[in-house]
Coordinates of C-alpha atoms in Angstrom, one line a residue:
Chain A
X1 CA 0.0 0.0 0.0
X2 CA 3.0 2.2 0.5
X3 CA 5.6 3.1 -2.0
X4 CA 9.4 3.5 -0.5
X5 CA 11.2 6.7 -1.6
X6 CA 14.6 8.1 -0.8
X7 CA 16.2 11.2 -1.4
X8 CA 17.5 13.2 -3.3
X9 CA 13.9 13.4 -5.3
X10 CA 15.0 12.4 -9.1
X11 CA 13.1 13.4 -12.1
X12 CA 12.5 9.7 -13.1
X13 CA 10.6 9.7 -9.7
X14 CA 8.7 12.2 -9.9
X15 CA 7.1 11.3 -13.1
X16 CA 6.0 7.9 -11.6
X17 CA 4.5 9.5 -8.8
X18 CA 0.2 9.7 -8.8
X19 CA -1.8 11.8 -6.6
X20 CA -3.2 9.7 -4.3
X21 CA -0.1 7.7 -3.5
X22 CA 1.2 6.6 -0.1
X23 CA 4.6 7.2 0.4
X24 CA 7.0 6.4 3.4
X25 CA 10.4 8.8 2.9
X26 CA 13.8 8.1 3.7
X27 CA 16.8 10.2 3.7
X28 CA 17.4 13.9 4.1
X29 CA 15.1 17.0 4.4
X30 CA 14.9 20.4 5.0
X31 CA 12.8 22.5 7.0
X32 CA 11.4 25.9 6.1
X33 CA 8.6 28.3 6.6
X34 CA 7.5 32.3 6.4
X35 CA 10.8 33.9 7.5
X36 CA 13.1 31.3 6.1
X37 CA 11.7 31.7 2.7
X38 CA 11.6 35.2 2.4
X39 CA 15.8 35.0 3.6
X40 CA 16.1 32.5 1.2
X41 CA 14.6 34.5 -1.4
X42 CA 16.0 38.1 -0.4
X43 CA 19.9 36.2 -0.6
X44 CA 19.0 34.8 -4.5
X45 CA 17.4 38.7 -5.0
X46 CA 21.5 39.9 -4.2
X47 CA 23.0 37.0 -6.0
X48 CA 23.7 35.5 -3.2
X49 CA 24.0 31.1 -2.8
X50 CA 21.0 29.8 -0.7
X51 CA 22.7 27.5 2.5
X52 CA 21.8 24.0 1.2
X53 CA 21.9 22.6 -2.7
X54 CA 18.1 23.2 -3.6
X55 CA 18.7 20.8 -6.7
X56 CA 16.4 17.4 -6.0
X57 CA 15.8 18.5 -2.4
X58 CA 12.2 17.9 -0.4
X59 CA 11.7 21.3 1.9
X60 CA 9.5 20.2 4.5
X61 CA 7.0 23.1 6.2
X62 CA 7.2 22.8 9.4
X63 CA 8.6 24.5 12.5
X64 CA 9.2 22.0 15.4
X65 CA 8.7 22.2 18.9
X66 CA 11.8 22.4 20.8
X67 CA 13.5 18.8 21.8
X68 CA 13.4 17.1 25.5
X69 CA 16.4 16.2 26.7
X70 CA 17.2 12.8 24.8
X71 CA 14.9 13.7 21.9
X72 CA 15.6 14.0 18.8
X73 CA 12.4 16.3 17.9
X74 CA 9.8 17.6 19.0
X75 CA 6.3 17.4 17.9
X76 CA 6.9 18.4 14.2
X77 CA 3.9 18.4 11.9
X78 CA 3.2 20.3 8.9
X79 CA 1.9 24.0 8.7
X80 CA -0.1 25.5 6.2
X81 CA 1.9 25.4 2.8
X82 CA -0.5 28.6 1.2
X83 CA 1.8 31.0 2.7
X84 CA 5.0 30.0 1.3
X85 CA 3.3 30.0 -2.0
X86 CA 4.6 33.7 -2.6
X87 CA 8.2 31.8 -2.4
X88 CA 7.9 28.4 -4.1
X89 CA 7.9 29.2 -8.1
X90 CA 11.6 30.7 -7.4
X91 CA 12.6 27.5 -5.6
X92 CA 11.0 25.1 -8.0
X93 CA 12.9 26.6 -10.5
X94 CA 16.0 26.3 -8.9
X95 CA 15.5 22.8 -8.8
X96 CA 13.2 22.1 -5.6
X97 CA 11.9 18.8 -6.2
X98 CA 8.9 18.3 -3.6
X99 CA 7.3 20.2 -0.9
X100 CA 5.9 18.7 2.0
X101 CA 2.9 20.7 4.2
X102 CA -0.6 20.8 4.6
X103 CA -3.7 22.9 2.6
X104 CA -4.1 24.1 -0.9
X105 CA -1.8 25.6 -3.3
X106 CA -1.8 28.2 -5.6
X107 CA -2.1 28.0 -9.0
X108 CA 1.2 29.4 -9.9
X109 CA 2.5 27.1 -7.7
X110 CA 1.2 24.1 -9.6
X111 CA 2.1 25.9 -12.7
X112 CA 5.4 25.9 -11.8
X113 CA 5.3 22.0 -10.7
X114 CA 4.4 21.0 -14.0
X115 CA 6.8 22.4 -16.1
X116 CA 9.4 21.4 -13.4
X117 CA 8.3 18.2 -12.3
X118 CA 7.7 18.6 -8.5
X119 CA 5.4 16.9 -6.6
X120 CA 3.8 18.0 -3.3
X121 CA 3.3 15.6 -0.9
X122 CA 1.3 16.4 2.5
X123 CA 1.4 14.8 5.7
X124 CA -1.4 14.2 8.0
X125 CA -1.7 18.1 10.1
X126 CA -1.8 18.1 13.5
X127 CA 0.3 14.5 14.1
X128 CA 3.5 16.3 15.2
X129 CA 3.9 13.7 17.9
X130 CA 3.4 10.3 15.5
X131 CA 5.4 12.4 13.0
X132 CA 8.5 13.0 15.2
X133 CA 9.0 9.1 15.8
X134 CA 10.4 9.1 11.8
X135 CA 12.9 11.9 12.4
X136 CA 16.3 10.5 13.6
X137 CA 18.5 13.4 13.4
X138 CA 18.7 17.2 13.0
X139 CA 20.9 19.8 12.3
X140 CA 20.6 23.6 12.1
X141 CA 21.5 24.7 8.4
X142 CA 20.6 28.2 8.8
X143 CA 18.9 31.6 10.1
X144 CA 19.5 30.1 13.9
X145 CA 18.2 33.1 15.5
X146 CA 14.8 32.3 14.0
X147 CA 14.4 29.6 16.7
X148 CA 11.1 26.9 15.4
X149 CA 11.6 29.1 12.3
X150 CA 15.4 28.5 11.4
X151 CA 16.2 25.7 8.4
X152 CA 16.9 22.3 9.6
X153 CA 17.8 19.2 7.8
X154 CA 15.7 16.1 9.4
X155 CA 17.2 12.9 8.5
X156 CA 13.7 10.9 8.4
X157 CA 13.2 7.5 8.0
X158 CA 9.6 6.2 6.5
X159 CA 8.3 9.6 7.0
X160 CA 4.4 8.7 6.0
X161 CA 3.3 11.1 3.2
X162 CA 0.5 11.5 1.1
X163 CA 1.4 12.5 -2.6
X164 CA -1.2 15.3 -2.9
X165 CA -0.5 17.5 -6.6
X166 CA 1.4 15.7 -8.8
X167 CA 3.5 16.8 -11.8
X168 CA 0.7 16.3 -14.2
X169 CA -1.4 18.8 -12.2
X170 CA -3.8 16.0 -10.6
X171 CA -5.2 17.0 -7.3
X172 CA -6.2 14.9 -4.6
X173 CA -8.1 17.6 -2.4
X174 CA -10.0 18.2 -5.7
X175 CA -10.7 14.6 -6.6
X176 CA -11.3 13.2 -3.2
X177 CA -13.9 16.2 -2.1
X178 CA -15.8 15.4 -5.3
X179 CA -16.5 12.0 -4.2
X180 CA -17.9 12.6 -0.9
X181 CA -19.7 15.9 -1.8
X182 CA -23.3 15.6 -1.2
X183 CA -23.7 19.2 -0.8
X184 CA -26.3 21.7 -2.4
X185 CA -25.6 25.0 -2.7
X186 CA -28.1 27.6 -1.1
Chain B
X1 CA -12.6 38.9 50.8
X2 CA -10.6 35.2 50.3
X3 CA -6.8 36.1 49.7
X4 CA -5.5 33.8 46.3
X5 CA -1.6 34.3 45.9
X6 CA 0.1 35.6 42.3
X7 CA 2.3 32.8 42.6
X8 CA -0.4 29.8 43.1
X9 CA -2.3 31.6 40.2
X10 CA 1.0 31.2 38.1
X11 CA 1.6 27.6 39.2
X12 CA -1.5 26.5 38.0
X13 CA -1.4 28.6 34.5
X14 CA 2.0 26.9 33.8
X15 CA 0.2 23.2 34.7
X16 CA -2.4 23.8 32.7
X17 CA -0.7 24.9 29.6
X18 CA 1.3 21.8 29.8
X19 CA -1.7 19.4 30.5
X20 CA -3.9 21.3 27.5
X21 CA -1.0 20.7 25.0
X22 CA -0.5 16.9 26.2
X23 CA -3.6 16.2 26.4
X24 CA -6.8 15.7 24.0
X25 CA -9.7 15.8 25.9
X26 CA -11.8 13.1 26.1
X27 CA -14.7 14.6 24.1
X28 CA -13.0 15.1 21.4
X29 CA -11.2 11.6 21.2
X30 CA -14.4 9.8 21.7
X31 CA -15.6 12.3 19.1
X32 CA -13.2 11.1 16.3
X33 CA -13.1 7.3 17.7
X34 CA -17.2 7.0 16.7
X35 CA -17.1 9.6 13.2
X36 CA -13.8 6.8 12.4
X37 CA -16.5 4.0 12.2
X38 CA -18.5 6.3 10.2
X39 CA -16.0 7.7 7.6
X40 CA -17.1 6.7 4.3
X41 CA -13.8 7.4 2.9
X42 CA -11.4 4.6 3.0
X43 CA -8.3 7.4 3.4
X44 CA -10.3 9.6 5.5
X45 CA -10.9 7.0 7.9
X46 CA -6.9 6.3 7.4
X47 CA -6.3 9.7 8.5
X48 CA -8.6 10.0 11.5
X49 CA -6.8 6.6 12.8
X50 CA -3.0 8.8 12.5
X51 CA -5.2 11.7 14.8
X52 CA -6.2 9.2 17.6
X53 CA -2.9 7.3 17.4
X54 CA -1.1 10.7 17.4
X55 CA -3.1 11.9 20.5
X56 CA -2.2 8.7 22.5
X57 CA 1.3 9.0 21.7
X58 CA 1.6 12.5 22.8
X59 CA -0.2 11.7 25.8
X60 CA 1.8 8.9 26.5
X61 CA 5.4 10.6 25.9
X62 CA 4.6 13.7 27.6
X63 CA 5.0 15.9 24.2
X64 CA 2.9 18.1 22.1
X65 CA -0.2 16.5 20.2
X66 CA 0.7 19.7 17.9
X67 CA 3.6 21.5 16.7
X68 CA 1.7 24.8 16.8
X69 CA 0.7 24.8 20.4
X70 CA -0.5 28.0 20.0
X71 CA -0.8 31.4 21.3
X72 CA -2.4 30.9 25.0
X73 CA -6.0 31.9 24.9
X74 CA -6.7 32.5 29.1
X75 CA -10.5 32.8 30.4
X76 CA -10.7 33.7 33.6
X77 CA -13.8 34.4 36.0
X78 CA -12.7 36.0 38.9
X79 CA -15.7 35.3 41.9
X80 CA -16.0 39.3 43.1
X81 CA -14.9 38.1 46.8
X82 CA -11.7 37.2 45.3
X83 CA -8.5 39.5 46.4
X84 CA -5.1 38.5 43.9
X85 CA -2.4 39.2 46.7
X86 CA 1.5 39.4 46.2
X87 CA 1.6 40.4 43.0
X88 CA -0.5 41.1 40.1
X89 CA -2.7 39.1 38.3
X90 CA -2.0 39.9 34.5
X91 CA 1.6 39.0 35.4
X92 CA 1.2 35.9 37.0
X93 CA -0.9 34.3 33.6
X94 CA 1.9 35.8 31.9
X95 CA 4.4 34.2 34.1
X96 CA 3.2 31.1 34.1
X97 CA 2.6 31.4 30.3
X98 CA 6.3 31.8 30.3
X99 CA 7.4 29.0 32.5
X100 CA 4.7 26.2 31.2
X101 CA 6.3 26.9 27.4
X102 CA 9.3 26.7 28.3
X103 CA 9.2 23.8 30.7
X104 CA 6.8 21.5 29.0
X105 CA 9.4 22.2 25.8
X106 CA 6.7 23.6 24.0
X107 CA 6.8 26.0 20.8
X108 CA 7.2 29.7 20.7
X109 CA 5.0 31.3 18.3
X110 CA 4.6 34.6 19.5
X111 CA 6.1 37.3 17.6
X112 CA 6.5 40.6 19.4
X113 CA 4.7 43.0 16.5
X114 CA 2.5 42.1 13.7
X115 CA 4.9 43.9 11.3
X116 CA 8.4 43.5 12.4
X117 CA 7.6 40.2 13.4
X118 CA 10.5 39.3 15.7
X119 CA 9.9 36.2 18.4
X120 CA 9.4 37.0 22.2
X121 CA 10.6 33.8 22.8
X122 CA 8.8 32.8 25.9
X123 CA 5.2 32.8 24.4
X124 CA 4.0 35.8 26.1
X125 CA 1.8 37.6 26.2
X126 CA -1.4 35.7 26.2
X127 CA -4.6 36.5 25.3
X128 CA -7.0 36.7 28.0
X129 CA -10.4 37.7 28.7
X130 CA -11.4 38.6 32.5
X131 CA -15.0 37.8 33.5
X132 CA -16.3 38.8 36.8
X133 CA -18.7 36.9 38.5
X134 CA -20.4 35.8 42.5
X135 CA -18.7 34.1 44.7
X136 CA -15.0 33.3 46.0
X137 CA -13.4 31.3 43.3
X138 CA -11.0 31.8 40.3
X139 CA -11.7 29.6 37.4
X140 CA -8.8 29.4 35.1
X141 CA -9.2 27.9 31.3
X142 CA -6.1 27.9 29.1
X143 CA -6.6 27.1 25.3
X144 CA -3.7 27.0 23.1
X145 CA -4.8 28.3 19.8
X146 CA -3.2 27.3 16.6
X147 CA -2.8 29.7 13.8
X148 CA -4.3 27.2 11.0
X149 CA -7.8 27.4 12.4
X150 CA -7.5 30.8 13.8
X151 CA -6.6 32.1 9.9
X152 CA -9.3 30.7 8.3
X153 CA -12.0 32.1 11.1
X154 CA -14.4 34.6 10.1
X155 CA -16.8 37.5 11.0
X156 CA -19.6 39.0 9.3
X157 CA -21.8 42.2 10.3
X158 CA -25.1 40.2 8.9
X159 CA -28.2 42.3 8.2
X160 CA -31.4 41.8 10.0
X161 CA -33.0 40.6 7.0
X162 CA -30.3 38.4 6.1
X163 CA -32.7 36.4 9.0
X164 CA -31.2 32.5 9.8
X165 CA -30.4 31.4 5.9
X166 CA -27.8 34.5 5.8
X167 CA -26.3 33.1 9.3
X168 CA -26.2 29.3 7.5
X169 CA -25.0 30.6 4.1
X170 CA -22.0 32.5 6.6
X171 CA -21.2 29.3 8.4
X172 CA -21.0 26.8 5.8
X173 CA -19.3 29.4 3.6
X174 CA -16.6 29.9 6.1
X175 CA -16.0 26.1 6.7
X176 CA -16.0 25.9 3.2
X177 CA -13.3 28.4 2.1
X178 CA -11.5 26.9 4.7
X179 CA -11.0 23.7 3.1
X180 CA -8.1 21.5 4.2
X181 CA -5.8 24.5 6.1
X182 CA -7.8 24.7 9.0
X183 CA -7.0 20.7 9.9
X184 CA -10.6 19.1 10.0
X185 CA -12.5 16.9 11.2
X186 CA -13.2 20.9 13.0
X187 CA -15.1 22.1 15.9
X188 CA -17.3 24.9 14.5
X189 CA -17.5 27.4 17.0
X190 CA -19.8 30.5 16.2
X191 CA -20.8 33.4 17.6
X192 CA -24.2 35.2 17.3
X193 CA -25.6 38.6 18.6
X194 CA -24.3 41.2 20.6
X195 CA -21.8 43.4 18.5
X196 CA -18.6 43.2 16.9
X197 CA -15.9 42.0 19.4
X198 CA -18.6 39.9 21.5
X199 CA -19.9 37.9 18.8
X200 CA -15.8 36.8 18.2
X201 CA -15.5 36.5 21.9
X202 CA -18.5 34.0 22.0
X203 CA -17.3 32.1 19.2
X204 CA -14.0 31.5 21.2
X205 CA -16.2 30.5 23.8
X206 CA -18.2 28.3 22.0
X207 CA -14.8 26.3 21.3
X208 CA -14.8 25.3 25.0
X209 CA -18.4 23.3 25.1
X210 CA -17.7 19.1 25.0
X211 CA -18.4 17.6 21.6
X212 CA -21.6 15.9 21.8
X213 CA -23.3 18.6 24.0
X214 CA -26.2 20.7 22.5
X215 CA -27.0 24.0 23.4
X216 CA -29.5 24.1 25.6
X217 CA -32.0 26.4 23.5
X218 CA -34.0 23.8 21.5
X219 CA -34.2 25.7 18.4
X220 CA -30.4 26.6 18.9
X221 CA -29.9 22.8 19.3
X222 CA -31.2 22.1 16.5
X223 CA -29.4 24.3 14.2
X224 CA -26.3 23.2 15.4
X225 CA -27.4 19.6 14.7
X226 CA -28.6 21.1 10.9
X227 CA -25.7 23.0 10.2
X228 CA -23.2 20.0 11.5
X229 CA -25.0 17.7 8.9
X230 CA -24.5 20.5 6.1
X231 CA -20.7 20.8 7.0
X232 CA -20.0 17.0 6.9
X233 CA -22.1 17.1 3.3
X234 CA -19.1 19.5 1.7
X235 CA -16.7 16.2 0.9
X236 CA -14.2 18.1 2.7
X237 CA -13.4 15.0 5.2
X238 CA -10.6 14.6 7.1
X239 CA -7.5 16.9 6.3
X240 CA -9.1 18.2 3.3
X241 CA -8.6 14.7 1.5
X242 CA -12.0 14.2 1.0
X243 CA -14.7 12.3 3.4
X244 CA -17.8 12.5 5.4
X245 CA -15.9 14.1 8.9
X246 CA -15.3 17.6 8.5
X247 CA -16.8 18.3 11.3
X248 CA -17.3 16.9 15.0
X249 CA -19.7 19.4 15.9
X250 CA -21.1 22.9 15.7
X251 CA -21.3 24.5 19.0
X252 CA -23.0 28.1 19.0
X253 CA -23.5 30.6 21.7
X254 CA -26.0 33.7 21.6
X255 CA -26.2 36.7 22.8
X256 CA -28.9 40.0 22.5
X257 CA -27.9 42.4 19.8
X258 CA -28.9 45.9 18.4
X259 CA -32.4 46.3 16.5
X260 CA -30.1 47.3 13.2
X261 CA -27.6 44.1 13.8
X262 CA -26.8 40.6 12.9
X263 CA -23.4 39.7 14.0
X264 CA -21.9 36.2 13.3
X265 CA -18.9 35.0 13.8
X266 CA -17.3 31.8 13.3
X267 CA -14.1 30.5 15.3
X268 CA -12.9 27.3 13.8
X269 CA -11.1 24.5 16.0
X270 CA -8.9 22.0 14.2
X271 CA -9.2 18.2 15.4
X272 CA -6.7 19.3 18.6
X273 CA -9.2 21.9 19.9
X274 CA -7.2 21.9 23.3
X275 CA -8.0 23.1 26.5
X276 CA -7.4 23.0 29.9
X277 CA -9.5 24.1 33.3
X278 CA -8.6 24.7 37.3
X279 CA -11.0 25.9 39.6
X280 CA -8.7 28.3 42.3

C-alpha cells in the first residue's frame, strides 16, 4: 500500500508519482517556513548562494517544537503550505523537487510543478507527535536566530506522506472532495 | 474577601498549559473514535486513525499533540470576593505562560509586532479575557490556539434581514473556504448577537463546550445539529482529502444584539481543539 522513496527526489521519480499515492520517505530533508523563505529568497534577489543545494531537495514546512532532553524532535507536523506559496515558483525553478505541508496551493504554484516536475506531498496536520517518531537526526542549516523558524535538515526514516499534486497537475483535495460531496448549494 | 496568591495563580497557568497541549480531551477523542466508524472514505478514515494514534502518543510521551501549540488563549472568571495578593494578576498568567512553554518544551509562536515580526521567545503575552462573577473562586481555562484554524475564522456584520439562511450561508461558507488549512475533522464554533468584538468573543467560547453537547435552547440545538450535517455534506473529510468528517460538531452561543444588527462569527477549532480548566 505504501511506495518506498529516498532522497535526493530524481526526475525519473517524480514522473511515476500519482496523486493519491502513499509514500514512506527516507533520507534527508529540509525545514522551512514564512521567515526562512523570504531570507532564502531576499539572498538569490543579491546574487547570493542559498545554505543548502536546492537541486532534488524535499523542503519540509514545518517549524518544530523544541527537543526534550534525549529527543531527537519535538512534535513536528506540517503548517499550512499557502503562505510560502509567494516563495515556491523561485525555488522550483532552482531545482526544488517536492514540498511537503498541509492545505491548498496556488495556481502558480502548480504551474510551476508541472513544467518542473515537482510533486507536493502532505502529511497528516496536527500529528506532530506520531510524525517525530520518523525523524532520527537534526541539524541547524541556517537563520539560527529564528528559533522553530530557522532551516533544519531532518534525517527521516519512513516519514508517511500523502502524494497530494502531482507533476501532471492531478489534485487529490480536488478529486477526493468530489467524491464525498453531497452538498447543495443555497 | 478570600486572599489567592500571584504565585499559586502562576503555578497553575504553567500546569495547565502543559496538561492542555498533552492532552486531548476526552470529548474530542471519543468524538473522532465513533465519526472513524462512520467515515465513508477509505483514506479519510486512514487519517482520523494517524489523529487518535497521534493523540495517544503524545499523551503517552509527555510531548505536544501539535507542533503549533499555540498562542495561550486565558478565560478567567474572577468570583468578586476574590483578592489576587503578592503580585498582580496579568503578570502571573503571563508568568506562568512563560514557565509552562518553556518547561513542558513547547513552541514559541509569539512574535512581538504584527509587522516586524521578531519572536518574544517565551510565548508571552497571552490573550485573555477577565470575567467577573459571584462568589470566592477563580476559574482558570487555558486554550492554546493554533494559527491554521485561527486564519481561516471569520466574521460577518449580517443584516437583519439576512434572517437564519444568511447566518447558515456564513457558516458553511466559512467552513467551506477553509478547506483542508484549518486541519478538519473541526469544531465549529460561532458566535451570534451582541456586536462586533462579542460575537468573536462568544465564538471562542463556543470552542470550550464538549463535543456531543447541545445547546440548551432547542431551536439553537437544532441548528447546530442542521448546520453540523450540512458541514459534513461539503466532501471536505478529514485533512481536506475528501470524506464525510469535516466536522465533529457545531457548537454556538447567543447573545442579544442591536435592532439594526446581525453579528456572526465563526471560530474554527482543528481536530486538537485543546484546553485546559482549574478551579482556584
Amino acid at each position: 500500500m505504501y511506495r518506498k522513496l529516498n532522497t535526493p527526489l530524481l526526475d525519473e521519480v517524480t514522473v511515476q508519482l500519482k496523486a493519491g499515492d502513499l509514500i514512506l520517505l527516507s533520507g534527508e530533508i529540509y525545514t522551512a517556513r514564512d521567515e526562512a523563505h523570504k531570507r532564502m529568497v531576499e539572498a538569490l534577489d543579491r546574487g547570493e548562494m542559498l545554505p543548502f543545494e536546492i537541486k532534488n531537495s524535499i523542503i519540509y514546512y514545518v517549524g518544530p517544537c523544541p527537543p526534550r532532553p534525549g529527543q531527537v524532535v519535538g512534535s513536528c507536523g506540517p503548517t499550512t503550505s499557502g503562505r510560502m506559496d509567494k516563495y515556491a515558483p523561485r525555488l522550483i525553478e532552482l531545482g526544488l523537487k517536492g514540498m511537503i505541508g498541509k492545505g491548498a496551493r496556488s495556481e502558480e504554484v502548480v504551474e510551476s510543478m508541472k513544467k518542473h516536475k515537482a510533486v507536493y506531498f502532505t502529511a497528516v496536520g496536527g500529528a506532530g507527535a506520531l510524525l517525530a517518531q520518523r525523524v532520527k537526526k537534526v541539524e541547524v542549516v541556517a537563520y539560527e536566530d529564528l528559533g522553530p523558524e530557522a532551516i533544519y535538515k531532518f534525517t527521516v526514516e519512513n516519514f508517511p506522506l500523502i502524494v497530494t499534486i502531482d507533476i501532471y497537475g492531478n489534485n487529490l483535495y480536488e478529486i477526493e472532495r468530489e467524491k464525498y460531496k453531497t452538498h447543495v448549494k443555497r | 474577601m478570600r486572599e489567592i496568591k500571584a504565585s499559586q495563580i502562576v503555578e497553575v497557568v504553567k500546569k495547565l498549559c502543559i496538561e492542555a497541549n498533552y492532552n486531548l480531551p476526552d470529548d474530542i477523542l471519543k468524538g473522532l473514535k465513533i465519526r472513524k466508524k462512520e467515515e465513508k472514505s477509505p483514506l479519510g478514515q486512514k487519517i482520523l486513525e494517524d489523529i487518535i494514534l497521534n493523540a495517544e502518543i503524545a499523551m503517552q510521551e509527555k510531548m505536544a499533540i501539535c507542533q503549533d501549540t499555540g498562542m495561550a488563549v486565558v478565560f478567567v472568571d474572577i468570583g468578586q470576593e476574590v483578592r489576587v495578593v503578592d503580585g498582580d494578576l496579568e503578570e502571573a498568567i503571563n508568568e506562568g505562560v512563560r514557565l509552562g512553554y518553556k518547561e513542558g518544551y513547547l513552541r514559541k509562536s509569539v512574535v512581538k509586532s504584527p509587522i516586524e515580526r521578531i519572536n518574544t521567545n517565551d510565548n508571552t503575552p497571552a490573550v485573555i479575557h477577565y470575567r467577573v462573577c459571584r462568589g470566592d473562586r477563580l476559574i482558570i481555562t487555558v486554550m492554546p490556539k493554533g494559527a491554521g484554524s485561527e486564519n481561516m475564522s471569520a466574521l460577518k456584520m449580517l443584516k437583519p434581514s439576512d434572517g437564519l439562511e444568511g447566518v447558515k450561508r456564513f457558516v458553511i461558507e466559512t467552513v467551506e473556504k477553509s478547506g483542508p488549512n484549518a486541519c478538519p475533522p473541526l469544531i465549529v464554533g460561532v458566535g451570534l448577537g451582541g456586536d462586533f468584538e462579542y460575537a468573536a468573543y462568544l465564538a471562542k467560547k463556543a470552542l470550550l463546550r464538549k463535543v456531543g453537547e447541545r445547546h440548551q435552547d432547542i431551536l439553537i440545538a437544532r441548528l447546530e445539529e442542521e448546520l453540523l450535517n450540512e458541514i459534513n455534506s461539503l466532501g471536505i473529510g478529514p485533512m481536506g482529502l475528501g470524506g464525510t468528517t469535516t466536522a465533529l460538531g457545531v457548537h454556538i452561543e447567543v447573545y442579544p444584539t442591536h435592532i439594526a444588527s446581525l453579528p456572526v462569527a465563526v471560530n474554527l477549532g482543528c481536530h486538537a481543539t485543546r484546553h485546559a480548566t482549574f478551579v482556584l
